[in-house]
CSV table of C-alpha atoms (C1' of nucleotides) in Angstrom, one decimal:
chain,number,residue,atom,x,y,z
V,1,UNK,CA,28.9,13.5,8.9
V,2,UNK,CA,26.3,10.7,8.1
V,3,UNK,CA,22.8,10.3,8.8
V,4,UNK,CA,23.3,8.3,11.9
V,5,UNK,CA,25.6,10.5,13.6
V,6,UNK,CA,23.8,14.4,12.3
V,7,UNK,CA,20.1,11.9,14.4
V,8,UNK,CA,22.3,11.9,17.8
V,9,UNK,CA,23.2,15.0,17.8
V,10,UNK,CA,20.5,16.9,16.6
V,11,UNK,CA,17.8,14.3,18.4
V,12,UNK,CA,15.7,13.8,15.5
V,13,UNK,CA,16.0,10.2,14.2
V,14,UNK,CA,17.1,9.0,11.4
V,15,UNK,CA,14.1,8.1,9.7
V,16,UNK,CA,12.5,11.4,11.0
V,17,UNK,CA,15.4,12.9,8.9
V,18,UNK,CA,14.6,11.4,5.9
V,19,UNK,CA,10.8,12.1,6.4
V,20,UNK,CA,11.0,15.6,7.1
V,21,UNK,CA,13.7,15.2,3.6
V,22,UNK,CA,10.7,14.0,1.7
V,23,UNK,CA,8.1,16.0,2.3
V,24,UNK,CA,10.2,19.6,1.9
V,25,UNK,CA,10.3,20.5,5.6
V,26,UNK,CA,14.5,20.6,5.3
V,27,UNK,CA,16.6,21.4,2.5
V,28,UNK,CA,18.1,18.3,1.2
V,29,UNK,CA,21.2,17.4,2.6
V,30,UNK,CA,23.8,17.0,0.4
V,31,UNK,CA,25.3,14.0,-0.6
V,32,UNK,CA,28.4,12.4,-0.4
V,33,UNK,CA,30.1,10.7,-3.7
V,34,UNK,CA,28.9,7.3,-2.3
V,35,UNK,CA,25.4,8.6,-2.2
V,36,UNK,CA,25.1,8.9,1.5
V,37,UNK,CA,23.6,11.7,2.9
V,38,UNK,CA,26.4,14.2,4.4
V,39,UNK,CA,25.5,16.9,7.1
V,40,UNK,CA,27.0,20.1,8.3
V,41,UNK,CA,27.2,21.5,11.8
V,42,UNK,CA,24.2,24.0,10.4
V,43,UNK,CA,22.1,21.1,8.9
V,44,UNK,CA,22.4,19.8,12.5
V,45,UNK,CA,21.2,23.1,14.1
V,46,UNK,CA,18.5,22.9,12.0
V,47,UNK,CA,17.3,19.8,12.7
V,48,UNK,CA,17.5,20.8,16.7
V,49,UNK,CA,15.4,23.5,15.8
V,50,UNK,CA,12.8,21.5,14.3
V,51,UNK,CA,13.1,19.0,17.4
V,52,UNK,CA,12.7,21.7,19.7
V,53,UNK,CA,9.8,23.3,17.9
V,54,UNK,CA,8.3,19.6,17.6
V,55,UNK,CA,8.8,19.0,21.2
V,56,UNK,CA,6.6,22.2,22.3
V,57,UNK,CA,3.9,21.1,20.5
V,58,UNK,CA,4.0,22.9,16.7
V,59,UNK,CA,3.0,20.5,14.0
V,60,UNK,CA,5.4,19.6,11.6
V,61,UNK,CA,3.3,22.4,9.0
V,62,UNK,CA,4.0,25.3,11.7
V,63,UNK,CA,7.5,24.5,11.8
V,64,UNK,CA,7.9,24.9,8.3
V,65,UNK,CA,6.4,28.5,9.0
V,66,UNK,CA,8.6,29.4,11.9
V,67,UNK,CA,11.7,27.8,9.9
V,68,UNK,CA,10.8,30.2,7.3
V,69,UNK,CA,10.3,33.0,9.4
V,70,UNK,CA,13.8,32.1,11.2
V,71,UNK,CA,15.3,32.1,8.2
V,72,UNK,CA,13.9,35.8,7.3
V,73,UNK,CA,16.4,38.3,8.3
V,74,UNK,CA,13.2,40.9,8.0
V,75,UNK,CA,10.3,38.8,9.8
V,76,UNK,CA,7.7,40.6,12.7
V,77,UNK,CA,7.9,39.1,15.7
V,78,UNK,CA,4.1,39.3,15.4
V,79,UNK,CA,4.0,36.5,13.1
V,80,UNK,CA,6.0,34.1,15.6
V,81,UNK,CA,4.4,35.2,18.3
V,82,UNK,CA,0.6,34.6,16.5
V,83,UNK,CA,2.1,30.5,16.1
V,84,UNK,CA,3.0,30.2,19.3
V,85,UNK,CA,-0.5,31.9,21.0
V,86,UNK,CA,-2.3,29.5,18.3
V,87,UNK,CA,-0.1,26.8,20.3
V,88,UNK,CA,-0.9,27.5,23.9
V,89,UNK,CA,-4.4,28.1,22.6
V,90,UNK,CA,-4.8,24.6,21.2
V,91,UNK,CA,-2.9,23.2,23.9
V,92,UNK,CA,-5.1,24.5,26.9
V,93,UNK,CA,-8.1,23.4,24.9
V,94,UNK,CA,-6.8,19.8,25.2
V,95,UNK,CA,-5.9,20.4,28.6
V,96,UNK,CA,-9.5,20.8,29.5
V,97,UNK,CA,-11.0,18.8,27.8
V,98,UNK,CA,-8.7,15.7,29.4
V,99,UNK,CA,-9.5,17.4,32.6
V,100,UNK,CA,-12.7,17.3,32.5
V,101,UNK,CA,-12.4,13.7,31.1
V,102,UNK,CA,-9.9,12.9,34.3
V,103,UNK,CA,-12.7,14.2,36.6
V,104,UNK,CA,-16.0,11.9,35.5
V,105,UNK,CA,-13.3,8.5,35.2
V,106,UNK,CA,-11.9,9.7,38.8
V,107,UNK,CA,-15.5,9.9,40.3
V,108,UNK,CA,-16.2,6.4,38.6
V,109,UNK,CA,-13.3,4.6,39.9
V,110,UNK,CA,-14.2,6.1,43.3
V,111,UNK,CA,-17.5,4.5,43.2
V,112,UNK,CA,-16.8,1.3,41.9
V,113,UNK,CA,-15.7,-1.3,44.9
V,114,UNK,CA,-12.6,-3.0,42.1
V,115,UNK,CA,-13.0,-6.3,44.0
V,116,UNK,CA,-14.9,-9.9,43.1
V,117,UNK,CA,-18.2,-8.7,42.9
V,118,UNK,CA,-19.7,-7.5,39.6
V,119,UNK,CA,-21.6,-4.5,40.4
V,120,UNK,CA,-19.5,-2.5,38.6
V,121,UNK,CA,-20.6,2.2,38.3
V,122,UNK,CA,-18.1,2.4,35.6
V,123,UNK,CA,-20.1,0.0,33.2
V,124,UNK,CA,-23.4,1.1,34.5
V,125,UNK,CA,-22.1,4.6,33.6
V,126,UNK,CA,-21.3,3.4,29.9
V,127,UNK,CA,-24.2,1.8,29.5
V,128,UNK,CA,-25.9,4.8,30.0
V,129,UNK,CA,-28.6,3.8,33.1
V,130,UNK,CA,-28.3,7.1,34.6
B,1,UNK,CA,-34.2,0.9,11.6
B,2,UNK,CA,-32.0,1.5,9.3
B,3,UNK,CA,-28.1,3.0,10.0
B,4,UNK,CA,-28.4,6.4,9.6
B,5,UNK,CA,-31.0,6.2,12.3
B,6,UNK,CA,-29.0,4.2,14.7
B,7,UNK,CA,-26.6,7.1,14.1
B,8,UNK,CA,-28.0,9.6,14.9
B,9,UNK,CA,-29.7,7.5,18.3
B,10,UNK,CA,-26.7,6.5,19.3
B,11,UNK,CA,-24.3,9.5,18.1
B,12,UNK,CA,-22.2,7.4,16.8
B,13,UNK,CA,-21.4,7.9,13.1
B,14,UNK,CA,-22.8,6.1,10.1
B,15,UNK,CA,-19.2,5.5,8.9
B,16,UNK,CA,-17.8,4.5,12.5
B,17,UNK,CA,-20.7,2.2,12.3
B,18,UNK,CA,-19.1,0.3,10.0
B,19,UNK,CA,-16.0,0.8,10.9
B,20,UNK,CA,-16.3,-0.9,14.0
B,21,UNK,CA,-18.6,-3.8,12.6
B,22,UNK,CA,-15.4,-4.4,10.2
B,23,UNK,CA,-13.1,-4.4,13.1
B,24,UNK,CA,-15.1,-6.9,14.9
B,25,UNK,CA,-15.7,-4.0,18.1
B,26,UNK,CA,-19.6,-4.6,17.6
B,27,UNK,CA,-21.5,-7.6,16.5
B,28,UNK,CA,-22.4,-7.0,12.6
B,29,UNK,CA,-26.1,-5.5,12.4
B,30,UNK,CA,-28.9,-7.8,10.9
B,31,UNK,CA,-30.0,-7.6,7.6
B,32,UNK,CA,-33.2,-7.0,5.8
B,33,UNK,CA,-33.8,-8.4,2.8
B,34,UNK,CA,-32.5,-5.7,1.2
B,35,UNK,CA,-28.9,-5.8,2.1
B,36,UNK,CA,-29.4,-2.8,4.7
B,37,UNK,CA,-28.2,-3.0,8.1
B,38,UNK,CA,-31.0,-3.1,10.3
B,39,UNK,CA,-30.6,-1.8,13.7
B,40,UNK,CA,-32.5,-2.6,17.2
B,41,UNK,CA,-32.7,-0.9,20.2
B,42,UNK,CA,-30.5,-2.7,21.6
B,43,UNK,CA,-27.8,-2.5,19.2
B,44,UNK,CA,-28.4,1.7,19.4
B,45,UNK,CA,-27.6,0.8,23.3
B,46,UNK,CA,-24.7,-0.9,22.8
B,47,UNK,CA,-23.3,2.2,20.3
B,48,UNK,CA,-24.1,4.0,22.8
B,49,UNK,CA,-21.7,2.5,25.6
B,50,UNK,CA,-19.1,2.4,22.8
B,51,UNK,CA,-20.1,6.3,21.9
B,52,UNK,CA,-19.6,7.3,25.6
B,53,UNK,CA,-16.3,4.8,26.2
B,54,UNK,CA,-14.9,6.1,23.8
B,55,UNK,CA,-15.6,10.3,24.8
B,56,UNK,CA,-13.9,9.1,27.8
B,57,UNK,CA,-10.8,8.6,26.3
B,58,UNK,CA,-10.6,4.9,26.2
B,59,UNK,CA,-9.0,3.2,22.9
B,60,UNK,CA,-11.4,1.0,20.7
B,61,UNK,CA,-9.4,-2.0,22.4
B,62,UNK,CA,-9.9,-0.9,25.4
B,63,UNK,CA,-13.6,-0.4,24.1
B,64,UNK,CA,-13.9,-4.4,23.4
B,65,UNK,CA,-12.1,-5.0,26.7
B,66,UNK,CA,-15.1,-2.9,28.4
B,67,UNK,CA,-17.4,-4.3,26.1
B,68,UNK,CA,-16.5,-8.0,26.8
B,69,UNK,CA,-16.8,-6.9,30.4
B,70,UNK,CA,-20.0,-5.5,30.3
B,71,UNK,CA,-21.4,-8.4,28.7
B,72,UNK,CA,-20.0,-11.1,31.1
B,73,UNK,CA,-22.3,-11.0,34.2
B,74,UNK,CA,-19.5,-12.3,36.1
B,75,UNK,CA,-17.1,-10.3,35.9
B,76,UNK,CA,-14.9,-8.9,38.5
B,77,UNK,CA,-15.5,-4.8,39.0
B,78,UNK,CA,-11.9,-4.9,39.8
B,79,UNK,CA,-10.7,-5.3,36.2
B,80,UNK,CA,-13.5,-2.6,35.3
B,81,UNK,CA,-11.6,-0.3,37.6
B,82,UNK,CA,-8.0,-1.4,36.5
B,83,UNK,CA,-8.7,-0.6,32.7
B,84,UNK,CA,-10.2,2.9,33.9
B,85,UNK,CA,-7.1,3.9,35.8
B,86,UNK,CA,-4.7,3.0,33.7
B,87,UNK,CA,-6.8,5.6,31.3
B,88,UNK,CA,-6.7,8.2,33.9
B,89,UNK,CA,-3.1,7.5,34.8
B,90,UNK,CA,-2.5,8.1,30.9
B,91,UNK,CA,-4.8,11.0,31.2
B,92,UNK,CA,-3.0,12.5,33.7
B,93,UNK,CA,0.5,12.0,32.2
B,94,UNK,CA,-0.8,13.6,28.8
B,95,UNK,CA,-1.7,17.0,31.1
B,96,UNK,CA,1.2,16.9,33.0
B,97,UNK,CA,3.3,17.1,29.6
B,98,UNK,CA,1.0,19.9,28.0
B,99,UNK,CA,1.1,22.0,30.8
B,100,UNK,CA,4.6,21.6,31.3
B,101,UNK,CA,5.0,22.6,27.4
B,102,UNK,CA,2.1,25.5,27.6
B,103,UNK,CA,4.5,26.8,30.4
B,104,UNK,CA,7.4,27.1,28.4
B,105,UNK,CA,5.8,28.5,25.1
B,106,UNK,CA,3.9,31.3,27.4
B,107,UNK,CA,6.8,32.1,29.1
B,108,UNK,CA,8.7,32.5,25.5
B,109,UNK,CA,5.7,34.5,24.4
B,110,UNK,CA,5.5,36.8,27.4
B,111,UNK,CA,9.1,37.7,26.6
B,112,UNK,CA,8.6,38.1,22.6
B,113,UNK,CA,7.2,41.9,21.8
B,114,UNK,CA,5.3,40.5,19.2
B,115,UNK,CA,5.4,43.9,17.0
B,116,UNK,CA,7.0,45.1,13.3
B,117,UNK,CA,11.0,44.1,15.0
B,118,UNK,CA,12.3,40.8,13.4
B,119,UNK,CA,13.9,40.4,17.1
B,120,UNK,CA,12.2,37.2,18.4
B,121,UNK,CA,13.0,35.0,21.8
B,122,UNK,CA,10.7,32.3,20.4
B,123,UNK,CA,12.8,31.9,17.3
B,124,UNK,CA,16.3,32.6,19.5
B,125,UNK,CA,15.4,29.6,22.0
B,126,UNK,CA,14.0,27.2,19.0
B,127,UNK,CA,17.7,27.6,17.5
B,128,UNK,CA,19.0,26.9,21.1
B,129,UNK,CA,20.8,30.1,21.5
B,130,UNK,CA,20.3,29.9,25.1
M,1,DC,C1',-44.4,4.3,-15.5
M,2,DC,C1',-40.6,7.0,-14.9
M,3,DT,C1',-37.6,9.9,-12.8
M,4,DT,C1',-35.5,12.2,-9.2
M,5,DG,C1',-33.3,12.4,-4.9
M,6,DA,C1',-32.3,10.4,-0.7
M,7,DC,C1',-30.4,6.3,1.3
M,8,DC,C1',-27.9,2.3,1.3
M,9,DT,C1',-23.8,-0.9,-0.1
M,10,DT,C1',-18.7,-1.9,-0.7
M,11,DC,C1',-14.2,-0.3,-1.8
M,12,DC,C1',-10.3,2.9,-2.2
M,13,DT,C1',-7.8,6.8,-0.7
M,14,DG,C1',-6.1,10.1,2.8
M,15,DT,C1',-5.0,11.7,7.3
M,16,DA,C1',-0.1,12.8,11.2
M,17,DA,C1',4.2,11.7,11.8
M,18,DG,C1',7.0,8.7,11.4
M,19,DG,C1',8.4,3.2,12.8
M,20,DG,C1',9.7,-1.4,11.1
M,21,DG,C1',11.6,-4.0,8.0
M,22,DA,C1',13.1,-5.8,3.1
M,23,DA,C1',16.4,-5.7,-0.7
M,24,DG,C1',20.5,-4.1,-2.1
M,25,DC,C1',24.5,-1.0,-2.0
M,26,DT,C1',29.2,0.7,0.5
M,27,DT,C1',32.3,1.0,4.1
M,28,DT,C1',34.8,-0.7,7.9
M,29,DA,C1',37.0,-4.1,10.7
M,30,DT,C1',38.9,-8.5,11.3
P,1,DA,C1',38.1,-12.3,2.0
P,2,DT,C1',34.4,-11.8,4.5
P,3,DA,C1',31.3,-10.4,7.9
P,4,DA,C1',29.2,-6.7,10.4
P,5,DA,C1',27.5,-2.2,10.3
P,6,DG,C1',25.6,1.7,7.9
P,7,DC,C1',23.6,3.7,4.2
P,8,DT,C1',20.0,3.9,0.3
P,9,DT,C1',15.0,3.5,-1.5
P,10,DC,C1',10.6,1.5,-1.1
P,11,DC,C1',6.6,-0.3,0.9
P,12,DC,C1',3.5,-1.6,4.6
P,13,DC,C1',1.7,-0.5,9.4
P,14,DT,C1',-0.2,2.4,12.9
P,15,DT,C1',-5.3,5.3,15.0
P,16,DA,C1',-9.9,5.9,14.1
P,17,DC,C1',-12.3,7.1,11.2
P,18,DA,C1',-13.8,10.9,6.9
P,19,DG,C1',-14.5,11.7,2.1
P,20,DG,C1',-15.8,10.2,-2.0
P,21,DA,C1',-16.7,7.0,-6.2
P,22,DA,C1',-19.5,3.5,-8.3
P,23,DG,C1',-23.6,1.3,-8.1
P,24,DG,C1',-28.1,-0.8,-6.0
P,25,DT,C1',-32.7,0.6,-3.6
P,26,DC,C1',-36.6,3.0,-1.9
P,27,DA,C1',-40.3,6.6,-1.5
P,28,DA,C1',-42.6,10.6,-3.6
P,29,DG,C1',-44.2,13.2,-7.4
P,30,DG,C1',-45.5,14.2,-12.4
DNA sequence: CCTTGACCTTCCTGTAAGGGGAAGCTTTAT
DNA sequence: ATAAAGCTTCCCCTTACAGGAAGGTCAAGG
């Protein structure tokens, strides 16, 4: 199948295709005689596996290492598990830190009026005049 | 003083510095007659409010937004407290999606042994056997 | 006086992960 | 036959700077 047609199914656009192509992520498709690109049913699993893994947060790098590790029959299922703790790891961090963030803008916006006047807590916040 | 010194005062990097006089965020710093930038107080204050937006989650844009505000005596608090909403409403949205994606890989990890066995659940639900 | 070394300047490259679009094929449909 | 759609590669754009090269400047020490 083409290009356009291995993106729908798989949910990794096109151009996503040919990026993850280019920088070694997926092996190569192969190509048709006109020179188009030309997918197999596996090509497309792999490219849903590499959506999926994208979608929950692994960078493009750590999919090439759980690719790789999907791939080997022999692999611990330490190793997969270590990326994914890495992943929750980095992913609570953010979560703090933009709750922490929610809660000072909250507690501005809650003392700043929002009408005509310009007394305004937010910017005397900024500006520091604490 | 000169920009390493406003740098450090206002924690705002000697590189972002310049960055944001080249995008036109901050007004460019004087001169001496040297060619070095040379900082007041009150451009270390102003780095400051753009230091702090910025910790806060706001984009640079948003930064001039806040900045224009801050500067325009007659401004409306209302708009002040429209810009910071929308950031917490992004905020908020960005949280929602990481914990909904920290619950899914701790669930997958909870159920992976994580030992010498190449059997994995991570890997299994990344290829969509489900 | 001269030489370091620490600053400063501008300019270029790189980052993550592709998106947008141009120029030029091929294929498909009318 | 021709137009529309789809494919190809290639290059620029995005965010918000960091790193580093090449070269000018300033203060301290021998």
């Amino acid at each position: 199948m083409n290009i356009s047609q291995a993106a729908e199914r798989s949910g990794v656009s096109s151009k996503a295709i040919r990026y993850y192509e280019s920088i070694n992520l997926i092996t190569p498709a192969r190509r048709s005689g006109n020179g188009y690109r030309d997918f197999s049913d596996d090509d497309v699993h792999m490219l849903r596996f590499v959506s999926r893994a994208r979608g929950l947060g692994f960078s493009v790098s750590e999919v090439a290492d759980l690719l790789a590790l999907y791939q080997d029959r022999g692999r611990a299922s330490a190793q997969v598990r270590g990326l994914a703790q890495g992943a929750i790891a980095r992913i609570e961090g953010k979560i703090t830190e933009l709750q922490s963030i929610a809660a000072v803008l909250s507690d501005l916006v809650a003392r700043c009026h929002g009408d005509d006047r310009p007394e305004c807590p937010i910017l005397d916040d900024l500006a520091g005049s604490r």
